[in-house]
């Protein structure tokens, strides 16, 4: 029997597979399709202090090997998430969930995290300082080590839950941002968020997305994500949640060899709603194929001797 | 919603760029006319949403216009090939809301879901009246199929080359109890403004997943934010914000 379990800040996960925020809602749509308790956990839809509609349509465009999105953090707001989504989630998901939080000011991050800190269901806070699709916030905090550290310190001061800072790939040196988060007290880092990108419609001669730019995700970004996880693993000693274009059990193992302690799966969920269930199912067989007895033992394996 | 493999029974051309495809497979997830399927195609990352024209216990009929890479790939497929399909997506038309004499208005590739709706209305003992709008005579399809159902059918063409000259709104009858419409946005808007009764309108939007997960196709309505793919594509006239 191979061991698929991993640990994130003292909380054991049956396996490292975590649907990524923004591709899994608050779980309900997928719980209708399969028992989502087979997952390690899931990172719920990016939640802000106030309700948000997000950006105008079109918000989605296709790319070779992936897609662009410019949803813009549509969510019902933290109060409604706590009043409605979390109680509903208790009906179909019985593991600690990862709460993904976004904001437009340090004060907003703090208030949203403080509210979610009281929720027993929440195992970890994943603090998004890297959304490329909102203006005047989001990615701005993830763009400099100083700003990333400031958000980390402020959030850590109001929660006892493990805090994972979700980092942007749209920076010169992601390792420097990761180090700043670690020094400011982050329990871990999540990477990568989407890559800032654009498509232009030849018929209209204008950007395909109403927002102009969007975030690139899908298999096209996987090698970029592996490289960044590898670099950040060399720079920090806190756990890394790796993501970016992961769509198979093989990808999960590759990401863990680069240095990830757990792995998020994003765009793949939108194409195959059963993607995460299938990856969880396939993991033991793929581990056996490559002579892996325990996933925990392979974390960062690509770095050693 | 179900995910399963369908086998192409036939794929035939109806007009210069409109095709009809029959897919054999599980239709158990279909709950209403106006729902859609989402088709995975080799080499394309996102699935392609296509409305269900008609269905029975053995399979689904879809009609699509070749406009981009996805529909071009569909047009090149042949009998016997298999497709990975998510089936039974969206809310569809609620037949119980429709009045005794309901206008079934379709424009261009908005016509196909109205065929399944017309059949469902007939099954419910109601009297659908069809108005089908096209640009010109050469683009007309399914007129005969609607007539075979034995329902009153009017065809409009923008250039007057067949039927009533003008838009679907130029063919609205004096009396009707309800309307259902699917077609390009300008047509939906015109129908919305011209309609004397309550009704249902089916919308199109670029989608990521097609089953409510990604928030890629959200719109604002008077009843709150809705996802065209999951809470739609059919919206009530009263909730629409243009």
PDB file of N, CA, C and O in Angstrom, chain A residues 22-25 29-30 32-33 45 52-53 57-63 65-67 71 74 203 208 218-219 267-274, chain B residues 1-3 38 40 43-48 67-69 86 205-220 225-227 230:
ATOM      1  N   UNK A  22     -11.488  29.436  -7.260  1.00  0.00           N
ATOM      2  CA  UNK A  22     -11.987  30.024  -8.496  1.00  0.00           C
ATOM      3  C   UNK A  22     -12.380  29.015  -9.548  1.00  0.00           C
ATOM      4  O   UNK A  22     -12.955  29.373 -10.577  1.00  0.00           O
ATOM      5  N   UNK A  23     -12.078  27.743  -9.289  1.00  0.00           N
ATOM      6  CA  UNK A  23     -12.480  26.702 -10.245  1.00  0.00           C
ATOM      7  C   UNK A  23     -13.408  25.688  -9.589  1.00  0.00           C
ATOM      8  O   UNK A  23     -13.798  24.709 -10.226  1.00  0.00           O
ATOM      9  N   UNK A  24     -13.789  25.942  -8.343  1.00  0.00           N
ATOM     10  CA  UNK A  24     -14.532  24.928  -7.585  1.00  0.00           C
ATOM     11  C   UNK A  24     -15.675  25.551  -6.779  1.00  0.00           C
ATOM     12  O   UNK A  24     -16.330  24.868  -6.000  1.00  0.00           O
ATOM     13  N   UNK A  25     -15.923  26.852  -6.988  1.00  0.00           N
ATOM     14  CA  UNK A  25     -16.967  27.545  -6.243  1.00  0.00           C
ATOM     15  C   UNK A  25     -16.801  27.328  -4.745  1.00  0.00           C
ATOM     16  O   UNK A  25     -15.691  27.403  -4.208  1.00  0.00           O
ATOM     17  N   UNK A  29     -21.417  22.558  -6.605  1.00  0.00           N
ATOM     18  CA  UNK A  29     -21.627  22.055  -7.968  1.00  0.00           C
ATOM     19  C   UNK A  29     -20.938  20.704  -8.155  1.00  0.00           C
ATOM     20  O   UNK A  29     -21.429  19.840  -8.882  1.00  0.00           O
ATOM     21  N   UNK A  30     -19.785  20.531  -7.490  1.00  0.00           N
ATOM     22  CA  UNK A  30     -19.035  19.285  -7.645  1.00  0.00           C
ATOM     23  C   UNK A  30     -19.563  18.194  -6.718  1.00  0.00           C
ATOM     24  O   UNK A  30     -19.516  17.009  -7.057  1.00  0.00           O
ATOM     25  N   UNK A  32     -22.500  17.616  -6.197  1.00  0.00           N
ATOM     26  CA  UNK A  32     -23.629  16.975  -6.902  1.00  0.00           C
ATOM     27  C   UNK A  32     -23.125  15.853  -7.807  1.00  0.00           C
ATOM     28  O   UNK A  32     -23.890  14.972  -8.194  1.00  0.00           O
ATOM     29  N   UNK A  33     -21.837  15.930  -8.186  1.00  0.00           N
ATOM     30  CA  UNK A  33     -21.304  14.989  -9.176  1.00  0.00           C
ATOM     31  C   UNK A  33     -20.578  13.809  -8.548  1.00  0.00           C
ATOM     32  O   UNK A  33     -20.588  12.717  -9.078  1.00  0.00           O
ATOM     33  N   UNK A  45     -13.838  29.590  -3.348  1.00  0.00           N
ATOM     34  CA  UNK A  45     -13.849  30.779  -4.205  1.00  0.00           C
ATOM     35  C   UNK A  45     -13.309  32.000  -3.469  1.00  0.00           C
ATOM     36  O   UNK A  45     -13.701  32.254  -2.327  1.00  0.00           O
ATOM     37  N   UNK A  52     -19.014  41.035  -4.538  1.00  0.00           N
ATOM     38  CA  UNK A  52     -18.487  41.573  -5.795  1.00  0.00           C
ATOM     39  C   UNK A  52     -19.132  40.870  -6.971  1.00  0.00           C
ATOM     40  O   UNK A  52     -19.271  39.654  -6.977  1.00  0.00           O
ATOM     41  N   UNK A  53     -19.506  41.654  -7.998  1.00  0.00           N
ATOM     42  CA  UNK A  53     -19.999  41.040  -9.234  1.00  0.00           C
ATOM     43  C   UNK A  53     -18.838  40.642 -10.130  1.00  0.00           C
ATOM     44  O   UNK A  53     -18.903  39.662 -10.860  1.00  0.00           O
ATOM     45  N   UNK A  57     -18.653  40.860 -19.094  1.00  0.00           N
ATOM     46  CA  UNK A  57     -18.416  39.767 -20.038  1.00  0.00           C
ATOM     47  C   UNK A  57     -17.955  40.349 -21.372  1.00  0.00           C
ATOM     48  O   UNK A  57     -18.284  41.500 -21.670  1.00  0.00           O
ATOM     49  N   UNK A  58     -17.251  39.596 -22.191  1.00  0.00           N
ATOM     50  CA  UNK A  58     -16.752  38.246 -21.930  1.00  0.00           C
ATOM     51  C   UNK A  58     -15.584  38.219 -20.940  1.00  0.00           C
ATOM     52  O   UNK A  58     -14.722  39.085 -20.953  1.00  0.00           O
ATOM     53  N   UNK A  59     -15.631  37.179 -20.096  1.00  0.00           N
ATOM     54  CA  UNK A  59     -14.619  36.997 -19.061  1.00  0.00           C
ATOM     55  C   UNK A  59     -13.700  35.819 -19.358  1.00  0.00           C
ATOM     56  O   UNK A  59     -12.796  35.539 -18.581  1.00  0.00           O
ATOM     57  N   UNK A  60     -14.006  35.086 -20.411  1.00  0.00           N
ATOM     58  CA  UNK A  60     -13.296  33.839 -20.709  1.00  0.00           C
ATOM     59  C   UNK A  60     -12.823  33.845 -22.157  1.00  0.00           C
ATOM     60  O   UNK A  60     -13.559  34.278 -23.044  1.00  0.00           O
ATOM     61  N   UNK A  61     -11.615  33.376 -22.384  1.00  0.00           N
ATOM     62  CA  UNK A  61     -11.126  33.192 -23.754  1.00  0.00           C
ATOM     63  C   UNK A  61     -10.250  31.950 -23.786  1.00  0.00           C
ATOM     64  O   UNK A  61      -9.627  31.605 -22.784  1.00  0.00           O
ATOM     65  N   UNK A  62     -10.229  31.310 -24.942  1.00  0.00           N
ATOM     66  CA  UNK A  62      -9.404  30.110 -25.070  1.00  0.00           C
ATOM     67  C   UNK A  62      -8.008  30.482 -25.552  1.00  0.00           C
ATOM     68  O   UNK A  62      -7.818  31.506 -26.213  1.00  0.00           O
ATOM     69  N   UNK A  63      -7.039  29.665 -25.197  1.00  0.00           N
ATOM     70  CA  UNK A  63      -5.663  29.845 -25.680  1.00  0.00           C
ATOM     71  C   UNK A  63      -5.131  28.458 -26.040  1.00  0.00           C
ATOM     72  O   UNK A  63      -5.718  27.451 -25.639  1.00  0.00           O
ATOM     73  N   UNK A  65      -3.551  25.311 -25.350  1.00  0.00           N
ATOM     74  CA  UNK A  65      -3.211  24.614 -24.103  1.00  0.00           C
ATOM     75  C   UNK A  65      -3.726  25.269 -22.845  1.00  0.00           C
ATOM     76  O   UNK A  65      -3.202  25.007 -21.767  1.00  0.00           O
ATOM     77  N   UNK A  66      -4.733  26.079 -22.951  1.00  0.00           N
ATOM     78  CA  UNK A  66      -5.249  26.694 -21.737  1.00  0.00           C
ATOM     79  C   UNK A  66      -6.333  27.717 -21.997  1.00  0.00           C
ATOM     80  O   UNK A  66      -7.028  27.661 -23.007  1.00  0.00           O
ATOM     81  N   UNK A  67      -6.450  28.641 -21.072  1.00  0.00           N
ATOM     82  CA  UNK A  67      -7.526  29.622 -21.159  1.00  0.00           C
ATOM     83  C   UNK A  67      -7.138  30.903 -20.424  1.00  0.00           C
ATOM     84  O   UNK A  67      -6.232  30.917 -19.589  1.00  0.00           O
ATOM     85  N   UNK A  71     -12.494  36.982 -14.469  1.00  0.00           N
ATOM     86  CA  UNK A  71     -13.745  36.973 -13.703  1.00  0.00           C
ATOM     87  C   UNK A  71     -13.766  38.176 -12.754  1.00  0.00           C
ATOM     88  O   UNK A  71     -14.779  38.860 -12.630  1.00  0.00           O
ATOM     89  N   UNK A  74     -15.615  37.578  -8.504  1.00  0.00           N
ATOM     90  CA  UNK A  74     -17.038  37.553  -8.158  1.00  0.00           C
ATOM     91  C   UNK A  74     -17.227  36.668  -6.936  1.00  0.00           C
ATOM     92  O   UNK A  74     -16.771  35.529  -6.891  1.00  0.00           O
ATOM     93  N   UNK A 203     -11.552  39.705 -35.754  1.00  0.00           N
ATOM     94  CA  UNK A 203     -12.744  40.284 -36.381  1.00  0.00           C
ATOM     95  C   UNK A 203     -13.007  41.691 -35.858  1.00  0.00           C
ATOM     96  O   UNK A 203     -13.248  42.616 -36.610  1.00  0.00           O
ATOM     97  N   UNK A 208     -10.130  40.179 -26.709  1.00  0.00           N
ATOM     98  CA  UNK A 208     -11.280  39.279 -26.571  1.00  0.00           C
ATOM     99  C   UNK A 208     -12.007  39.478 -25.254  1.00  0.00           C
ATOM    100  O   UNK A 208     -13.219  39.351 -25.164  1.00  0.00           O
ATOM    101  N   UNK A 218      -4.015  26.631 -17.161  1.00  0.00           N
ATOM    102  CA  UNK A 218      -4.100  25.425 -17.976  1.00  0.00           C
ATOM    103  C   UNK A 218      -2.724  24.831 -18.238  1.00  0.00           C
ATOM    104  O   UNK A 218      -1.708  25.394 -17.820  1.00  0.00           O
ATOM    105  N   UNK A 219      -2.681  23.685 -18.931  1.00  0.00           N
ATOM    106  CA  UNK A 219      -1.418  22.969 -19.154  1.00  0.00           C
ATOM    107  C   UNK A 219      -0.297  23.846 -19.717  1.00  0.00           C
ATOM    108  O   UNK A 219       0.877  23.582 -19.475  1.00  0.00           O
ATOM    109  N   UNK A 267      -7.682  24.883 -13.708  1.00  0.00           N
ATOM    110  CA  UNK A 267      -8.414  24.888 -14.983  1.00  0.00           C
ATOM    111  C   UNK A 267      -8.920  23.505 -15.393  1.00  0.00           C
ATOM    112  O   UNK A 267      -9.973  23.396 -16.038  1.00  0.00           O
ATOM    113  N   UNK A 268      -8.188  22.459 -14.994  1.00  0.00           N
ATOM    114  CA  UNK A 268      -8.611  21.097 -15.384  1.00  0.00           C
ATOM    115  C   UNK A 268     -10.029  20.789 -14.902  1.00  0.00           C
ATOM    116  O   UNK A 268     -10.782  20.076 -15.583  1.00  0.00           O
ATOM    117  N   UNK A 269     -10.424  21.349 -13.739  1.00  0.00           N
ATOM    118  CA  UNK A 269     -11.778  21.105 -13.219  1.00  0.00           C
ATOM    119  C   UNK A 269     -12.870  21.625 -14.153  1.00  0.00           C
ATOM    120  O   UNK A 269     -13.992  21.133 -14.143  1.00  0.00           O
ATOM    121  N   UNK A 270     -12.521  22.661 -14.909  1.00  0.00           N
ATOM    122  CA  UNK A 270     -13.533  23.302 -15.749  1.00  0.00           C
ATOM    123  C   UNK A 270     -13.780  22.511 -17.031  1.00  0.00           C
ATOM    124  O   UNK A 270     -14.831  22.620 -17.640  1.00  0.00           O
ATOM    125  N   UNK A 271     -12.798  21.724 -17.424  1.00  0.00           N
ATOM    126  CA  UNK A 271     -12.916  20.941 -18.649  1.00  0.00           C
ATOM    127  C   UNK A 271     -13.432  19.539 -18.329  1.00  0.00           C
ATOM    128  O   UNK A 271     -14.283  18.996 -19.016  1.00  0.00           O
ATOM    129  N   UNK A 272     -12.887  18.984 -17.254  1.00  0.00           N
ATOM    130  CA  UNK A 272     -13.348  17.683 -16.774  1.00  0.00           C
ATOM    131  C   UNK A 272     -13.783  17.844 -15.327  1.00  0.00           C
ATOM    132  O   UNK A 272     -12.950  17.917 -14.431  1.00  0.00           O
ATOM    133  N   UNK A 273     -15.084  17.917 -15.083  1.00  0.00           N
ATOM    134  CA  UNK A 273     -15.545  18.149 -13.709  1.00  0.00           C
ATOM    135  C   UNK A 273     -15.093  17.056 -12.734  1.00  0.00           C
ATOM    136  O   UNK A 273     -15.116  17.268 -11.528  1.00  0.00           O
ATOM    137  N   UNK A 274     -14.680  15.937 -13.275  1.00  0.00           N
ATOM    138  CA  UNK A 274     -14.217  14.837 -12.417  1.00  0.00           C
ATOM    139  C   UNK A 274     -12.688  14.778 -12.335  1.00  0.00           C
ATOM    140  O   UNK A 274     -12.129  13.794 -11.856  1.00  0.00           O
TER     141      UNK A 274
ATOM    142  N   UNK B   1     -26.502  16.701 -14.361  1.00  0.00           N
ATOM    143  CA  UNK B   1     -25.491  16.664 -15.416  1.00  0.00           C
ATOM    144  C   UNK B   1     -24.791  15.309 -15.437  1.00  0.00           C
ATOM    145  O   UNK B   1     -24.504  14.749 -14.400  1.00  0.00           O
ATOM    146  N   UNK B   2     -24.527  14.821 -16.629  1.00  0.00           N
ATOM    147  CA  UNK B   2     -23.741  13.601 -16.771  1.00  0.00           C
ATOM    148  C   UNK B   2     -22.587  13.848 -17.734  1.00  0.00           C
ATOM    149  O   UNK B   2     -22.653  14.723 -18.589  1.00  0.00           O
ATOM    150  N   UNK B   3     -21.531  13.079 -17.548  1.00  0.00           N
ATOM    151  CA  UNK B   3     -20.444  13.085 -18.520  1.00  0.00           C
ATOM    152  C   UNK B   3     -20.385  11.701 -19.129  1.00  0.00           C
ATOM    153  O   UNK B   3     -20.261  10.710 -18.399  1.00  0.00           O
ATOM    154  N   UNK B  38     -22.098  20.214 -23.554  1.00  0.00           N
ATOM    155  CA  UNK B  38     -20.772  20.824 -23.656  1.00  0.00           C
ATOM    156  C   UNK B  38     -19.822  19.750 -24.165  1.00  0.00           C
ATOM    157  O   UNK B  38     -19.606  18.738 -23.504  1.00  0.00           O
ATOM    158  N   UNK B  40     -16.314  18.129 -25.679  1.00  0.00           N
ATOM    159  CA  UNK B  40     -14.853  18.192 -25.683  1.00  0.00           C
ATOM    160  C   UNK B  40     -14.347  17.822 -27.078  1.00  0.00           C
ATOM    161  O   UNK B  40     -14.812  16.854 -27.667  1.00  0.00           O
ATOM    162  N   UNK B  43      -7.573  18.857 -29.190  1.00  0.00           N
ATOM    163  CA  UNK B  43      -6.749  20.012 -29.514  1.00  0.00           C
ATOM    164  C   UNK B  43      -7.306  21.342 -29.045  1.00  0.00           C
ATOM    165  O   UNK B  43      -6.665  22.373 -29.202  1.00  0.00           O
ATOM    166  N   UNK B  44      -8.530  21.336 -28.489  1.00  0.00           N
ATOM    167  CA  UNK B  44      -9.112  22.568 -27.973  1.00  0.00           C
ATOM    168  C   UNK B  44      -9.286  22.418 -26.469  1.00  0.00           C
ATOM    169  O   UNK B  44      -9.810  21.402 -26.002  1.00  0.00           O
ATOM    170  N   UNK B  45      -8.853  23.410 -25.707  1.00  0.00           N
ATOM    171  CA  UNK B  45      -8.863  23.262 -24.253  1.00  0.00           C
ATOM    172  C   UNK B  45     -10.279  23.310 -23.679  1.00  0.00           C
ATOM    173  O   UNK B  45     -10.661  22.433 -22.914  1.00  0.00           O
ATOM    174  N   UNK B  46     -11.019  24.327 -24.060  1.00  0.00           N
ATOM    175  CA  UNK B  46     -12.369  24.470 -23.496  1.00  0.00           C
ATOM    176  C   UNK B  46     -13.377  23.657 -24.295  1.00  0.00           C
ATOM    177  O   UNK B  46     -13.251  23.501 -25.514  1.00  0.00           O
ATOM    178  N   UNK B  47     -14.380  23.162 -23.580  1.00  0.00           N
ATOM    179  CA  UNK B  47     -15.476  22.473 -24.258  1.00  0.00           C
ATOM    180  C   UNK B  47     -16.302  23.490 -25.054  1.00  0.00           C
ATOM    181  O   UNK B  47     -16.204  24.692 -24.818  1.00  0.00           O
ATOM    182  N   UNK B  48     -17.133  22.991 -25.971  1.00  0.00           N
ATOM    183  CA  UNK B  48     -17.982  23.867 -26.768  1.00  0.00           C
ATOM    184  C   UNK B  48     -19.445  23.633 -26.418  1.00  0.00           C
ATOM    185  O   UNK B  48     -19.968  22.532 -26.610  1.00  0.00           O
ATOM    186  N   UNK B  67     -18.641  28.645 -37.082  1.00  0.00           N
ATOM    187  CA  UNK B  67     -18.186  30.031 -36.943  1.00  0.00           C
ATOM    188  C   UNK B  67     -16.743  30.124 -36.457  1.00  0.00           C
ATOM    189  O   UNK B  67     -16.093  31.147 -36.621  1.00  0.00           O
ATOM    190  N   UNK B  68     -16.230  29.074 -35.827  1.00  0.00           N
ATOM    191  CA  UNK B  68     -14.869  29.131 -35.298  1.00  0.00           C
ATOM    192  C   UNK B  68     -14.226  27.761 -35.328  1.00  0.00           C
ATOM    193  O   UNK B  68     -14.717  26.839 -35.981  1.00  0.00           O
ATOM    194  N   UNK B  69     -13.125  27.638 -34.582  1.00  0.00           N
ATOM    195  CA  UNK B  69     -12.357  26.388 -34.585  1.00  0.00           C
ATOM    196  C   UNK B  69     -13.175  25.202 -34.095  1.00  0.00           C
ATOM    197  O   UNK B  69     -13.102  24.109 -34.653  1.00  0.00           O
ATOM    198  N   UNK B  86     -20.688  16.616 -21.823  1.00  0.00           N
ATOM    199  CA  UNK B  86     -21.439  16.885 -20.594  1.00  0.00           C
ATOM    200  C   UNK B  86     -22.865  17.181 -21.038  1.00  0.00           C
ATOM    201  O   UNK B  86     -23.079  18.039 -21.889  1.00  0.00           O
ATOM    202  N   UNK B 205     -23.533  33.217 -23.866  1.00  0.00           N
ATOM    203  CA  UNK B 205     -22.368  33.930 -23.332  1.00  0.00           C
ATOM    204  C   UNK B 205     -21.167  33.011 -23.464  1.00  0.00           C
ATOM    205  O   UNK B 205     -21.315  31.796 -23.513  1.00  0.00           O
ATOM    206  N   UNK B 206     -19.985  33.610 -23.550  1.00  0.00           N
ATOM    207  CA  UNK B 206     -18.772  32.799 -23.537  1.00  0.00           C
ATOM    208  C   UNK B 206     -18.648  32.131 -22.175  1.00  0.00           C
ATOM    209  O   UNK B 206     -18.767  32.790 -21.146  1.00  0.00           O
ATOM    210  N   UNK B 207     -18.406  30.828 -22.177  1.00  0.00           N
ATOM    211  CA  UNK B 207     -18.392  30.071 -20.934  1.00  0.00           C
ATOM    212  C   UNK B 207     -17.034  29.429 -20.701  1.00  0.00           C
ATOM    213  O   UNK B 207     -16.314  29.108 -21.647  1.00  0.00           O
ATOM    214  N   UNK B 208     -16.716  29.229 -19.438  1.00  0.00           N
ATOM    215  CA  UNK B 208     -15.546  28.438 -19.107  1.00  0.00           C
ATOM    216  C   UNK B 208     -15.958  26.985 -18.978  1.00  0.00           C
ATOM    217  O   UNK B 208     -15.662  26.155 -19.833  1.00  0.00           O
ATOM    218  N   UNK B 209     -16.703  26.693 -17.914  1.00  0.00           N
ATOM    219  CA  UNK B 209     -17.006  25.291 -17.605  1.00  0.00           C
ATOM    220  C   UNK B 209     -18.353  24.814 -18.138  1.00  0.00           C
ATOM    221  O   UNK B 209     -18.491  23.670 -18.545  1.00  0.00           O
ATOM    222  N   UNK B 210     -19.381  25.655 -18.080  1.00  0.00           N
ATOM    223  CA  UNK B 210     -20.713  25.242 -18.517  1.00  0.00           C
ATOM    224  C   UNK B 210     -21.570  24.626 -17.425  1.00  0.00           C
ATOM    225  O   UNK B 210     -22.725  24.287 -17.655  1.00  0.00           O
ATOM    226  N   UNK B 211     -20.993  24.476 -16.205  1.00  0.00           N
ATOM    227  CA  UNK B 211     -21.801  23.860 -15.149  1.00  0.00           C
ATOM    228  C   UNK B 211     -21.755  24.630 -13.826  1.00  0.00           C
ATOM    229  O   UNK B 211     -22.014  24.074 -12.759  1.00  0.00           O
ATOM    230  N   UNK B 212     -21.425  25.915 -13.914  1.00  0.00           N
ATOM    231  CA  UNK B 212     -21.607  26.773 -12.739  1.00  0.00           C
ATOM    232  C   UNK B 212     -20.420  26.935 -11.827  1.00  0.00           C
ATOM    233  O   UNK B 212     -20.546  27.522 -10.756  1.00  0.00           O
ATOM    234  N   UNK B 213     -19.244  26.451 -12.234  1.00  0.00           N
ATOM    235  CA  UNK B 213     -18.110  26.481 -11.310  1.00  0.00           C
ATOM    236  C   UNK B 213     -17.242  27.727 -11.423  1.00  0.00           C
ATOM    237  O   UNK B 213     -16.699  28.188 -10.433  1.00  0.00           O
ATOM    238  N   UNK B 214     -17.112  28.283 -12.624  1.00  0.00           N
ATOM    239  CA  UNK B 214     -16.044  29.280 -12.822  1.00  0.00           C
ATOM    240  C   UNK B 214     -16.519  30.720 -12.800  1.00  0.00           C
ATOM    241  O   UNK B 214     -15.685  31.631 -12.761  1.00  0.00           O
ATOM    242  N   UNK B 215     -17.792  30.976 -12.825  1.00  0.00           N
ATOM    243  CA  UNK B 215     -18.318  32.344 -12.829  1.00  0.00           C
ATOM    244  C   UNK B 215     -17.903  33.107 -14.090  1.00  0.00           C
ATOM    245  O   UNK B 215     -17.868  34.333 -14.094  1.00  0.00           O
ATOM    246  N   UNK B 216     -17.588  32.375 -15.145  1.00  0.00           N
ATOM    247  CA  UNK B 216     -17.129  33.022 -16.373  1.00  0.00           C
ATOM    248  C   UNK B 216     -18.245  33.707 -17.138  1.00  0.00           C
ATOM    249  O   UNK B 216     -18.002  34.608 -17.917  1.00  0.00           O
ATOM    250  N   UNK B 217     -19.488  33.268 -16.940  1.00  0.00           N
ATOM    251  CA  UNK B 217     -20.595  33.761 -17.775  1.00  0.00           C
ATOM    252  C   UNK B 217     -21.671  34.462 -16.955  1.00  0.00           C
ATOM    253  O   UNK B 217     -22.838  34.449 -17.318  1.00  0.00           O
ATOM    254  N   UNK B 218     -21.265  35.081 -15.854  1.00  0.00           N
ATOM    255  CA  UNK B 218     -22.249  35.719 -14.972  1.00  0.00           C
ATOM    256  C   UNK B 218     -22.893  36.941 -15.604  1.00  0.00           C
ATOM    257  O   UNK B 218     -22.273  37.637 -16.394  1.00  0.00           O
ATOM    258  N   UNK B 219     -24.141  37.176 -15.241  1.00  0.00           N
ATOM    259  CA  UNK B 219     -24.805  38.417 -15.648  1.00  0.00           C
ATOM    260  C   UNK B 219     -25.631  38.914 -14.469  1.00  0.00           C
ATOM    261  O   UNK B 219     -25.928  38.179 -13.534  1.00  0.00           O
ATOM    262  N   UNK B 220     -25.956  40.185 -14.514  1.00  0.00           N
ATOM    263  CA  UNK B 220     -26.805  40.762 -13.471  1.00  0.00           C
ATOM    264  C   UNK B 220     -28.262  40.631 -13.885  1.00  0.00           C
ATOM    265  O   UNK B 220     -28.598  40.845 -15.063  1.00  0.00           O
ATOM    266  N   UNK B 225     -27.368  38.153  -9.182  1.00  0.00           N
ATOM    267  CA  UNK B 225     -26.401  37.677 -10.167  1.00  0.00           C
ATOM    268  C   UNK B 225     -26.742  36.252 -10.577  1.00  0.00           C
ATOM    269  O   UNK B 225     -27.088  35.431  -9.740  1.00  0.00           O
ATOM    270  N   UNK B 226     -26.654  35.995 -11.858  1.00  0.00           N
ATOM    271  CA  UNK B 226     -26.925  34.639 -12.346  1.00  0.00           C
ATOM    272  C   UNK B 226     -25.818  34.179 -13.283  1.00  0.00           C
ATOM    273  O   UNK B 226     -25.204  34.993 -13.969  1.00  0.00           O
ATOM    274  N   UNK B 227     -25.589  32.858 -13.280  1.00  0.00           N
ATOM    275  CA  UNK B 227     -24.655  32.258 -14.214  1.00  0.00           C
ATOM    276  C   UNK B 227     -25.473  31.777 -15.403  1.00  0.00           C
ATOM    277  O   UNK B 227     -26.389  30.964 -15.221  1.00  0.00           O
ATOM    278  N   UNK B 230     -25.638  27.907 -15.622  1.00  0.00           N
ATOM    279  CA  UNK B 230     -26.256  27.077 -14.579  1.00  0.00           C
ATOM    280  C   UNK B 230     -27.645  27.610 -14.188  1.00  0.00           C
ATOM    281  O   UNK B 230     -28.594  26.835 -14.095  1.00  0.00           O
TER     282      UNK B 230
END
